[in-house]
PDB file of N, H, CA, C and O in Angstrom:
ATOM      1  N   MET A   1     -20.536   5.412  -1.936  1.00  0.00           N
ATOM      2  CA  MET A   1     -20.241   4.065  -1.520  1.00  0.00           C
ATOM      3  C   MET A   1     -20.160   3.156  -2.742  1.00  0.00           C
ATOM      4  O   MET A   1     -19.250   2.333  -2.844  1.00  0.00           O
ATOM      5  N   SER A   2     -21.094   3.298  -3.657  1.00  0.00           N
ATOM      6  H   SER A   2     -21.833   3.967  -3.575  1.00  0.00           H
ATOM      7  CA  SER A   2     -21.066   2.460  -4.860  1.00  0.00           C
ATOM      8  C   SER A   2     -19.798   2.698  -5.667  1.00  0.00           C
ATOM      9  O   SER A   2     -19.228   1.764  -6.231  1.00  0.00           O
ATOM     10  N   THR A   3     -19.364   3.941  -5.718  1.00  0.00           N
ATOM     11  H   THR A   3     -19.827   4.700  -5.259  1.00  0.00           H
ATOM     12  CA  THR A   3     -18.154   4.265  -6.466  1.00  0.00           C
ATOM     13  C   THR A   3     -16.946   3.555  -5.882  1.00  0.00           C
ATOM     14  O   THR A   3     -16.163   2.950  -6.615  1.00  0.00           O
ATOM     15  N   VAL A   4     -16.791   3.623  -4.581  1.00  0.00           N
ATOM     16  H   VAL A   4     -17.427   4.114  -3.985  1.00  0.00           H
ATOM     17  CA  VAL A   4     -15.639   3.005  -3.930  1.00  0.00           C
ATOM     18  C   VAL A   4     -15.681   1.493  -4.071  1.00  0.00           C
ATOM     19  O   VAL A   4     -14.666   0.869  -4.383  1.00  0.00           O
ATOM     20  N   LEU A   5     -16.853   0.897  -3.843  1.00  0.00           N
ATOM     21  H   LEU A   5     -17.677   1.404  -3.590  1.00  0.00           H
ATOM     22  CA  LEU A   5     -16.954  -0.558  -3.948  1.00  0.00           C
ATOM     23  C   LEU A   5     -16.704  -1.040  -5.376  1.00  0.00           C
ATOM     24  O   LEU A   5     -16.042  -2.058  -5.577  1.00  0.00           O
ATOM     25  N   LEU A   6     -17.215  -0.332  -6.349  1.00  0.00           N
ATOM     26  H   LEU A   6     -17.752   0.495  -6.186  1.00  0.00           H
ATOM     27  CA  LEU A   6     -16.975  -0.710  -7.738  1.00  0.00           C
ATOM     28  C   LEU A   6     -15.510  -0.539  -8.091  1.00  0.00           C
ATOM     29  O   LEU A   6     -14.946  -1.376  -8.795  1.00  0.00           O
ATOM     30  N   PHE A   7     -14.884   0.524  -7.620  1.00  0.00           N
ATOM     31  H   PHE A   7     -15.342   1.205  -7.048  1.00  0.00           H
ATOM     32  CA  PHE A   7     -13.467   0.759  -7.893  1.00  0.00           C
ATOM     33  C   PHE A   7     -12.607  -0.332  -7.268  1.00  0.00           C
ATOM     34  O   PHE A   7     -11.636  -0.782  -7.877  1.00  0.00           O
ATOM     35  N   ILE A   8     -12.956  -0.763  -6.049  1.00  0.00           N
ATOM     36  H   ILE A   8     -13.744  -0.398  -5.554  1.00  0.00           H
ATOM     37  CA  ILE A   8     -12.206  -1.835  -5.392  1.00  0.00           C
ATOM     38  C   ILE A   8     -12.406  -3.158  -6.125  1.00  0.00           C
ATOM     39  O   ILE A   8     -11.463  -3.930  -6.294  1.00  0.00           O
ATOM     40  N   LYS A   9     -13.628  -3.412  -6.556  1.00  0.00           N
ATOM     41  H   LYS A   9     -14.395  -2.785  -6.419  1.00  0.00           H
ATOM     42  CA  LYS A   9     -13.945  -4.701  -7.183  1.00  0.00           C
ATOM     43  C   LYS A   9     -13.297  -4.855  -8.552  1.00  0.00           C
ATOM     44  O   LYS A   9     -12.654  -5.872  -8.813  1.00  0.00           O
ATOM     45  N   VAL A  10     -13.450  -3.873  -9.430  1.00  0.00           N
ATOM     46  H   VAL A  10     -13.972  -3.047  -9.218  1.00  0.00           H
ATOM     47  CA  VAL A  10     -12.981  -4.023 -10.807  1.00  0.00           C
ATOM     48  C   VAL A  10     -11.902  -3.029 -11.205  1.00  0.00           C
ATOM     49  O   VAL A  10     -11.302  -3.178 -12.270  1.00  0.00           O
ATOM     50  N   GLY A  11     -11.636  -2.023 -10.388  1.00  0.00           N
ATOM     51  H   GLY A  11     -12.123  -1.901  -9.523  1.00  0.00           H
ATOM     52  CA  GLY A  11     -10.672  -1.001 -10.766  1.00  0.00           C
ATOM     53  C   GLY A  11     -11.283  -0.031 -11.757  1.00  0.00           C
ATOM     54  O   GLY A  11     -12.476  -0.094 -12.056  1.00  0.00           O
ATOM     55  N   TYR A  12     -10.457   0.861 -12.260  1.00  0.00           N
ATOM     56  H   TYR A  12      -9.488   0.912 -12.018  1.00  0.00           H
ATOM     57  CA  TYR A  12     -10.956   1.835 -13.238  1.00  0.00           C
ATOM     58  C   TYR A  12     -10.882   1.202 -14.618  1.00  0.00           C
ATOM     59  O   TYR A  12      -9.792   0.949 -15.131  1.00  0.00           O
ATOM     60  N   ILE A  13     -12.037   0.947 -15.218  1.00  0.00           N
ATOM     61  H   ILE A  13     -12.922   1.153 -14.801  1.00  0.00           H
ATOM     62  CA  ILE A  13     -12.120   0.293 -16.516  1.00  0.00           C
ATOM     63  C   ILE A  13     -12.840   1.210 -17.496  1.00  0.00           C
ATOM     64  O   ILE A  13     -13.420   2.224 -17.106  1.00  0.00           O
ATOM     65  N   ASP A  14     -12.796   0.844 -18.764  1.00  0.00           N
ATOM     66  H   ASP A  14     -12.325   0.021 -19.081  1.00  0.00           H
ATOM     67  CA  ASP A  14     -13.599   1.568 -19.755  1.00  0.00           C
ATOM     68  C   ASP A  14     -15.064   1.360 -19.423  1.00  0.00           C
ATOM     69  O   ASP A  14     -15.483   0.238 -19.139  1.00  0.00           O
ATOM     70  N   GLY A  15     -15.833   2.411 -19.454  1.00  0.00           N
ATOM     71  H   GLY A  15     -15.493   3.322 -19.684  1.00  0.00           H
ATOM     72  CA  GLY A  15     -17.238   2.331 -19.115  1.00  0.00           C
ATOM     73  C   GLY A  15     -17.482   2.314 -17.617  1.00  0.00           C
ATOM     74  O   GLY A  15     -18.515   1.831 -17.153  1.00  0.00           O
ATOM     75  N   PHE A  16     -16.520   2.846 -16.858  1.00  0.00           N
ATOM     76  H   PHE A  16     -15.681   3.239 -17.236  1.00  0.00           H
ATOM     77  CA  PHE A  16     -16.633   2.841 -15.398  1.00  0.00           C
ATOM     78  C   PHE A  16     -17.886   3.566 -14.936  1.00  0.00           C
ATOM     79  O   PHE A  16     -18.600   3.077 -14.060  1.00  0.00           O
ATOM     80  N   PHE A  17     -18.156   4.717 -15.510  1.00  0.00           N
ATOM     81  H   PHE A  17     -17.576   5.115 -16.221  1.00  0.00           H
ATOM     82  CA  PHE A  17     -19.304   5.500 -15.064  1.00  0.00           C
ATOM     83  C   PHE A  17     -20.632   4.856 -15.473  1.00  0.00           C
ATOM     84  O   PHE A  17     -21.631   5.000 -14.769  1.00  0.00           O
ATOM     85  N   THR A  18     -20.647   4.160 -16.588  1.00  0.00           N
ATOM     86  H   THR A  18     -19.835   4.044 -17.160  1.00  0.00           H
ATOM     87  CA  THR A  18     -21.845   3.414 -16.973  1.00  0.00           C
ATOM     88  C   THR A  18     -22.113   2.300 -15.971  1.00  0.00           C
ATOM     89  O   THR A  18     -23.248   2.107 -15.533  1.00  0.00           O
ATOM     90  N   GLU A  19     -21.073   1.576 -15.613  1.00  0.00           N
ATOM     91  H   GLU A  19     -20.151   1.733 -15.968  1.00  0.00           H
ATOM     92  CA  GLU A  19     -21.214   0.520 -14.600  1.00  0.00           C
ATOM     93  C   GLU A  19     -21.615   1.108 -13.255  1.00  0.00           C
ATOM     94  O   GLU A  19     -22.397   0.510 -12.516  1.00  0.00           O
ATOM     95  N   LEU A  20     -21.079   2.277 -12.941  1.00  0.00           N
ATOM     96  H   LEU A  20     -20.444   2.763 -13.541  1.00  0.00           H
ATOM     97  CA  LEU A  20     -21.415   2.939 -11.686  1.00  0.00           C
ATOM     98  C   LEU A  20     -22.901   3.279 -11.634  1.00  0.00           C
ATOM     99  O   LEU A  20     -23.557   3.020 -10.625  1.00  0.00           O
ATOM    100  N   LEU A  21     -23.430   3.845 -12.688  1.00  0.00           N
ATOM    101  H   LEU A  21     -22.898   4.055 -13.508  1.00  0.00           H
ATOM    102  CA  LEU A  21     -24.853   4.181 -12.728  1.00  0.00           C
ATOM    103  C   LEU A  21     -25.726   2.928 -12.676  1.00  0.00           C
ATOM    104  O   LEU A  21     -26.789   2.932 -12.057  1.00  0.00           O
ATOM    105  N   HIS A  22     -25.278   1.871 -13.321  1.00  0.00           N
ATOM    106  H   HIS A  22     -24.414   1.867 -13.825  1.00  0.00           H
ATOM    107  CA  HIS A  22     -26.032   0.612 -13.282  1.00  0.00           C
ATOM    108  C   HIS A  22     -26.051   0.036 -11.862  1.00  0.00           C
ATOM    109  O   HIS A  22     -27.107  -0.364 -11.371  1.00  0.00           O
ATOM    110  N   SER A  23     -24.903  -0.006 -11.208  1.00  0.00           N
ATOM    111  H   SER A  23     -24.045   0.319 -11.606  1.00  0.00           H
ATOM    112  CA  SER A  23     -24.855  -0.562  -9.855  1.00  0.00           C
ATOM    113  C   SER A  23     -25.598   0.337  -8.874  1.00  0.00           C
ATOM    114  O   SER A  23     -26.220  -0.156  -7.932  1.00  0.00           O
ATOM    115  N   TRP A  24     -25.541   1.653  -9.085  1.00  0.00           N
ATOM    116  H   TRP A  24     -25.037   2.053  -9.849  1.00  0.00           H
ATOM    117  CA  TRP A  24     -26.273   2.571  -8.214  1.00  0.00           C
ATOM    118  C   TRP A  24     -27.771   2.356  -8.350  1.00  0.00           C
ATOM    119  O   TRP A  24     -28.500   2.378  -7.359  1.00  0.00           O
ATOM    120  N   GLY A  25     -28.226   2.148  -9.572  1.00  0.00           N
ATOM    121  H   GLY A  25     -27.634   2.130 -10.377  1.00  0.00           H
ATOM    122  CA  GLY A  25     -29.649   1.913  -9.796  1.00  0.00           C
ATOM    123  C   GLY A  25     -30.128   0.633  -9.126  1.00  0.00           C
ATOM    124  O   GLY A  25     -31.197   0.618  -8.515  1.00  0.00           O
ATOM    125  N   LEU A  26     -29.354  -0.437  -9.233  1.00  0.00           N
ATOM    126  H   LEU A  26     -28.486  -0.425  -9.730  1.00  0.00           H
ATOM    127  CA  LEU A  26     -29.734  -1.687  -8.576  1.00  0.00           C
ATOM    128  C   LEU A  26     -29.728  -1.543  -7.060  1.00  0.00           C
ATOM    129  O   LEU A  26     -30.617  -2.057  -6.382  1.00  0.00           O
ATOM    130  N   ALA A  27     -28.734  -0.848  -6.529  1.00  0.00           N
ATOM    131  H   ALA A  27     -28.012  -0.429  -7.080  1.00  0.00           H
ATOM    132  CA  ALA A  27     -28.666  -0.638  -5.086  1.00  0.00           C
ATOM    133  C   ALA A  27     -29.863   0.192  -4.610  1.00  0.00           C
ATOM    134  O   ALA A  27     -30.413  -0.066  -3.539  1.00  0.00           O
ATOM    135  N   PHE A  28     -30.258   1.171  -5.394  1.00  0.00           N
ATOM    136  H   PHE A  28     -29.811   1.380  -6.264  1.00  0.00           H
ATOM    137  CA  PHE A  28     -31.386   2.016  -5.034  1.00  0.00           C
ATOM    138  C   PHE A  28     -32.678   1.213  -4.985  1.00  0.00           C
ATOM    139  O   PHE A  28     -33.508   1.416  -4.099  1.00  0.00           O
ATOM    140  N   ILE A  29     -32.846   0.303  -5.939  1.00  0.00           N
ATOM    141  H   ILE A  29     -32.172   0.139  -6.659  1.00  0.00           H
ATOM    142  CA  ILE A  29     -34.051  -0.528  -5.988  1.00  0.00           C
ATOM    143  C   ILE A  29     -34.156  -1.405  -4.743  1.00  0.00           C
ATOM    144  O   ILE A  29     -35.259  -1.660  -4.259  1.00  0.00           O
ATOM    145  N   VAL A  30     -33.036  -1.862  -4.228  1.00  0.00           N
ATOM    146  H   VAL A  30     -32.140  -1.655  -4.621  1.00  0.00           H
ATOM    147  CA  VAL A  30     -33.042  -2.694  -3.025  1.00  0.00           C
ATOM    148  C   VAL A  30     -33.097  -1.841  -1.765  1.00  0.00           C
ATOM    149  O   VAL A  30     -33.822  -2.175  -0.828  1.00  0.00           O
ATOM    150  N   ALA A  31     -32.345  -0.748  -1.725  1.00  0.00           N
ATOM    151  H   ALA A  31     -31.756  -0.476  -2.486  1.00  0.00           H
ATOM    152  CA  ALA A  31     -32.208   0.048  -0.506  1.00  0.00           C
ATOM    153  C   ALA A  31     -33.472   0.820  -0.152  1.00  0.00           C
ATOM    154  O   ALA A  31     -33.815   0.917   1.026  1.00  0.00           O
ATOM    155  N   TRP A  32     -34.161   1.361  -1.123  1.00  0.00           N
ATOM    156  H   TRP A  32     -33.882   1.282  -2.080  1.00  0.00           H
ATOM    157  CA  TRP A  32     -35.327   2.199  -0.834  1.00  0.00           C
ATOM    158  C   TRP A  32     -36.441   1.417  -0.132  1.00  0.00           C
ATOM    159  O   TRP A  32     -36.904   1.856   0.921  1.00  0.00           O
ATOM    160  N   PRO A  33     -36.889   0.282  -0.666  1.00  0.00           N
ATOM    161  CA  PRO A  33     -37.919  -0.481   0.055  1.00  0.00           C
ATOM    162  C   PRO A  33     -37.415  -1.027   1.392  1.00  0.00           C
ATOM    163  O   PRO A  33     -38.175  -1.106   2.357  1.00  0.00           O
ATOM    164  N   SER A  34     -36.145  -1.401   1.448  1.00  0.00           N
ATOM    165  H   SER A  34     -35.528  -1.337   0.664  1.00  0.00           H
ATOM    166  CA  SER A  34     -35.586  -1.907   2.704  1.00  0.00           C
ATOM    167  C   SER A  34     -35.617  -0.833   3.784  1.00  0.00           C
ATOM    168  O   SER A  34     -35.940  -1.118   4.937  1.00  0.00           O
ATOM    169  N   ALA A  35     -35.288   0.385   3.420  1.00  0.00           N
ATOM    170  H   ALA A  35     -35.026   0.618   2.483  1.00  0.00           H
ATOM    171  CA  ALA A  35     -35.298   1.483   4.385  1.00  0.00           C
ATOM    172  C   ALA A  35     -36.715   1.742   4.888  1.00  0.00           C
ATOM    173  O   ALA A  35     -36.919   1.964   6.082  1.00  0.00           O
ATOM    174  N   TYR A  36     -37.685   1.716   3.992  1.00  0.00           N
ATOM    175  H   TYR A  36     -37.519   1.537   3.022  1.00  0.00           H
ATOM    176  CA  TYR A  36     -39.065   1.918   4.414  1.00  0.00           C
ATOM    177  C   TYR A  36     -39.531   0.803   5.352  1.00  0.00           C
ATOM    178  O   TYR A  36     -40.178   1.066   6.366  1.00  0.00           O
ATOM    179  N   PHE A  37     -39.200  -0.435   5.006  1.00  0.00           N
ATOM    180  H   PHE A  37     -38.675  -0.648   4.182  1.00  0.00           H
ATOM    181  CA  PHE A  37     -39.603  -1.562   5.831  1.00  0.00           C
ATOM    182  C   PHE A  37     -38.951  -1.504   7.212  1.00  0.00           C
ATOM    183  O   PHE A  37     -39.621  -1.704   8.224  1.00  0.00           O
ATOM    184  N   CYS A  38     -37.654  -1.233   7.253  1.00  0.00           N
ATOM    185  H   CYS A  38     -37.110  -1.070   6.431  1.00  0.00           H
ATOM    186  CA  CYS A  38     -36.950  -1.154   8.544  1.00  0.00           C
ATOM    187  C   CYS A  38     -37.479   0.003   9.386  1.00  0.00           C
ATOM    188  O   CYS A  38     -37.667  -0.149  10.593  1.00  0.00           O
ATOM    189  N   ALA A  39     -37.719   1.144   8.770  1.00  0.00           N
ATOM    190  H   ALA A  39     -37.566   1.267   7.789  1.00  0.00           H
ATOM    191  CA  ALA A  39     -38.248   2.288   9.510  1.00  0.00           C
ATOM    192  C   ALA A  39     -39.628   1.974  10.066  1.00  0.00           C
ATOM    193  O   ALA A  39     -39.942   2.359  11.192  1.00  0.00           O
ATOM    194  N   TYR A  40     -40.456   1.279   9.291  1.00  0.00           N
ATOM    195  H   TYR A  40     -40.201   0.966   8.377  1.00  0.00           H
ATOM    196  CA  TYR A  40     -41.781   0.900   9.760  1.00  0.00           C
ATOM    197  C   TYR A  40     -41.689  -0.044  10.948  1.00  0.00           C
ATOM    198  O   TYR A  40     -42.400   0.132  11.937  1.00  0.00           O
ATOM    199  N   MET A  41     -40.826  -1.037  10.862  1.00  0.00           N
ATOM    200  H   MET A  41     -40.248  -1.180  10.059  1.00  0.00           H
ATOM    201  CA  MET A  41     -40.679  -2.001  11.945  1.00  0.00           C
ATOM    202  C   MET A  41     -40.156  -1.338  13.219  1.00  0.00           C
ATOM    203  O   MET A  41     -40.644  -1.636  14.309  1.00  0.00           O
ATOM    204  N   VAL A  42     -39.187  -0.460  13.100  1.00  0.00           N
ATOM    205  H   VAL A  42     -38.791  -0.219  12.214  1.00  0.00           H
ATOM    206  CA  VAL A  42     -38.655   0.248  14.268  1.00  0.00           C
ATOM    207  C   VAL A  42     -39.726   1.138  14.874  1.00  0.00           C
ATOM    208  O   VAL A  42     -39.882   1.181  16.094  1.00  0.00           O
ATOM    209  N   GLN A  43     -40.459   1.844  14.037  1.00  0.00           N
ATOM    210  H   GLN A  43     -40.332   1.810  13.045  1.00  0.00           H
ATOM    211  CA  GLN A  43     -41.516   2.723  14.528  1.00  0.00           C
ATOM    212  C   GLN A  43     -42.583   1.927  15.272  1.00  0.00           C
ATOM    213  O   GLN A  43     -43.018   2.337  16.348  1.00  0.00           O
ATOM    214  N   GLU A  44     -43.004   0.812  14.722  1.00  0.00           N
ATOM    215  H   GLU A  44     -42.650   0.479  13.848  1.00  0.00           H
ATOM    216  CA  GLU A  44     -44.006  -0.021  15.381  1.00  0.00           C
ATOM    217  C   GLU A  44     -43.481  -0.555  16.718  1.00  0.00           C
ATOM    218  O   GLU A  44     -44.218  -0.600  17.704  1.00  0.00           O
ATOM    219  N   HIS A  45     -42.246  -0.947  16.747  1.00  0.00           N
ATOM    220  H   HIS A  45     -41.647  -0.911  15.947  1.00  0.00           H
ATOM    221  CA  HIS A  45     -41.650  -1.493  17.967  1.00  0.00           C
ATOM    222  C   HIS A  45     -41.572  -0.429  19.057  1.00  0.00           C
ATOM    223  O   HIS A  45     -41.885  -0.693  20.218  1.00  0.00           O
ATOM    224  N   ILE A  46     -41.156   0.759  18.677  1.00  0.00           N
ATOM    225  H   ILE A  46     -40.901   0.973  17.734  1.00  0.00           H
ATOM    226  CA  ILE A  46     -41.013   1.835  19.665  1.00  0.00           C
ATOM    227  C   ILE A  46     -42.374   2.348  20.114  1.00  0.00           C
ATOM    228  O   ILE A  46     -42.587   2.556  21.308  1.00  0.00           O
ATOM    229  N   LEU A  47     -43.296   2.555  19.182  1.00  0.00           N
ATOM    230  H   LEU A  47     -43.123   2.386  18.212  1.00  0.00           H
ATOM    231  CA  LEU A  47     -44.605   3.090  19.545  1.00  0.00           C
ATOM    232  C   LEU A  47     -45.416   2.103  20.372  1.00  0.00           C
ATOM    233  O   LEU A  47     -46.292   2.516  21.133  1.00  0.00           O
ATOM    234  N   SER A  48     -45.147   0.815  20.241  1.00  0.00           N
ATOM    235  H   SER A  48     -44.436   0.479  19.624  1.00  0.00           H
ATOM    236  CA  SER A  48     -45.891  -0.160  21.032  1.00  0.00           C
ATOM    237  C   SER A  48     -45.470  -0.126  22.494  1.00  0.00           C
ATOM    238  O   SER A  48     -46.191  -0.631  23.354  1.00  0.00           O
ATOM    239  N   ARG A  49     -44.330   0.452  22.783  1.00  0.00           N
ATOM    240  H   ARG A  49     -43.744   0.862  22.084  1.00  0.00           H
ATOM    241  CA  ARG A  49     -43.837   0.527  24.162  1.00  0.00           C
ATOM    242  C   ARG A  49     -44.149   1.861  24.855  1.00  0.00           C
ATOM    243  O   ARG A  49     -43.860   2.033  26.039  1.00  0.00           O
ATOM    244  N   ILE A  50     -44.733   2.789  24.118  1.00  0.00           N
ATOM    245  H   ILE A  50     -44.968   2.649  23.156  1.00  0.00           H
ATOM    246  CA  ILE A  50     -45.074   4.088  24.681  1.00  0.00           C
ATOM    247  C   ILE A  50     -46.559   4.106  25.000  1.00  0.00           C
ATOM    248  O   ILE A  50     -47.388   3.738  24.169  1.00  0.00           O
ATOM    249  N   GLU A  51     -46.884   4.535  26.202  1.00  0.00           N
ATOM    250  H   GLU A  51     -46.209   4.834  26.878  1.00  0.00           H
ATOM    251  CA  GLU A  51     -48.287   4.653  26.578  1.00  0.00           C
ATOM    252  C   GLU A  51     -48.758   6.073  26.294  1.00  0.00           C
ATOM    253  O   GLU A  51     -48.181   7.043  26.786  1.00  0.00           O
ATOM    254  N   PHE A  52     -49.802   6.179  25.503  1.00  0.00           N
ATOM    255  H   PHE A  52     -50.271   5.391  25.103  1.00  0.00           H
ATOM    256  CA  PHE A  52     -50.382   7.473  25.180  1.00  0.00           C
ATOM    257  C   PHE A  52     -51.616   7.675  26.053  1.00  0.00           C
ATOM    258  O   PHE A  52     -52.420   6.758  26.217  1.00  0.00           O
ATOM    259  N   TYR A  53     -51.763   8.841  26.597  1.00  0.00           N
ATOM    260  H   TYR A  53     -51.110   9.586  26.464  1.00  0.00           H
ATOM    261  CA  TYR A  53     -52.896   9.114  27.493  1.00  0.00           C
ATOM    262  C   TYR A  53     -54.048   9.738  26.735  1.00  0.00           C
ATOM    263  O   TYR A  53     -55.086  10.036  27.325  1.00  0.00           O
TER     264      TYR A  53
END
């Protein structure tokens, strides 16, 4: 996804792969905690509606 978005935004330029790794790293820093937070919230929401005996 980062490759396609970077290619659409700036095209193929010198240092394309360096920019790709930089943008991938920034996306990873944002996406990883976001995924954990969203998964936690969904899990809490679903488990609160299930009755355990």
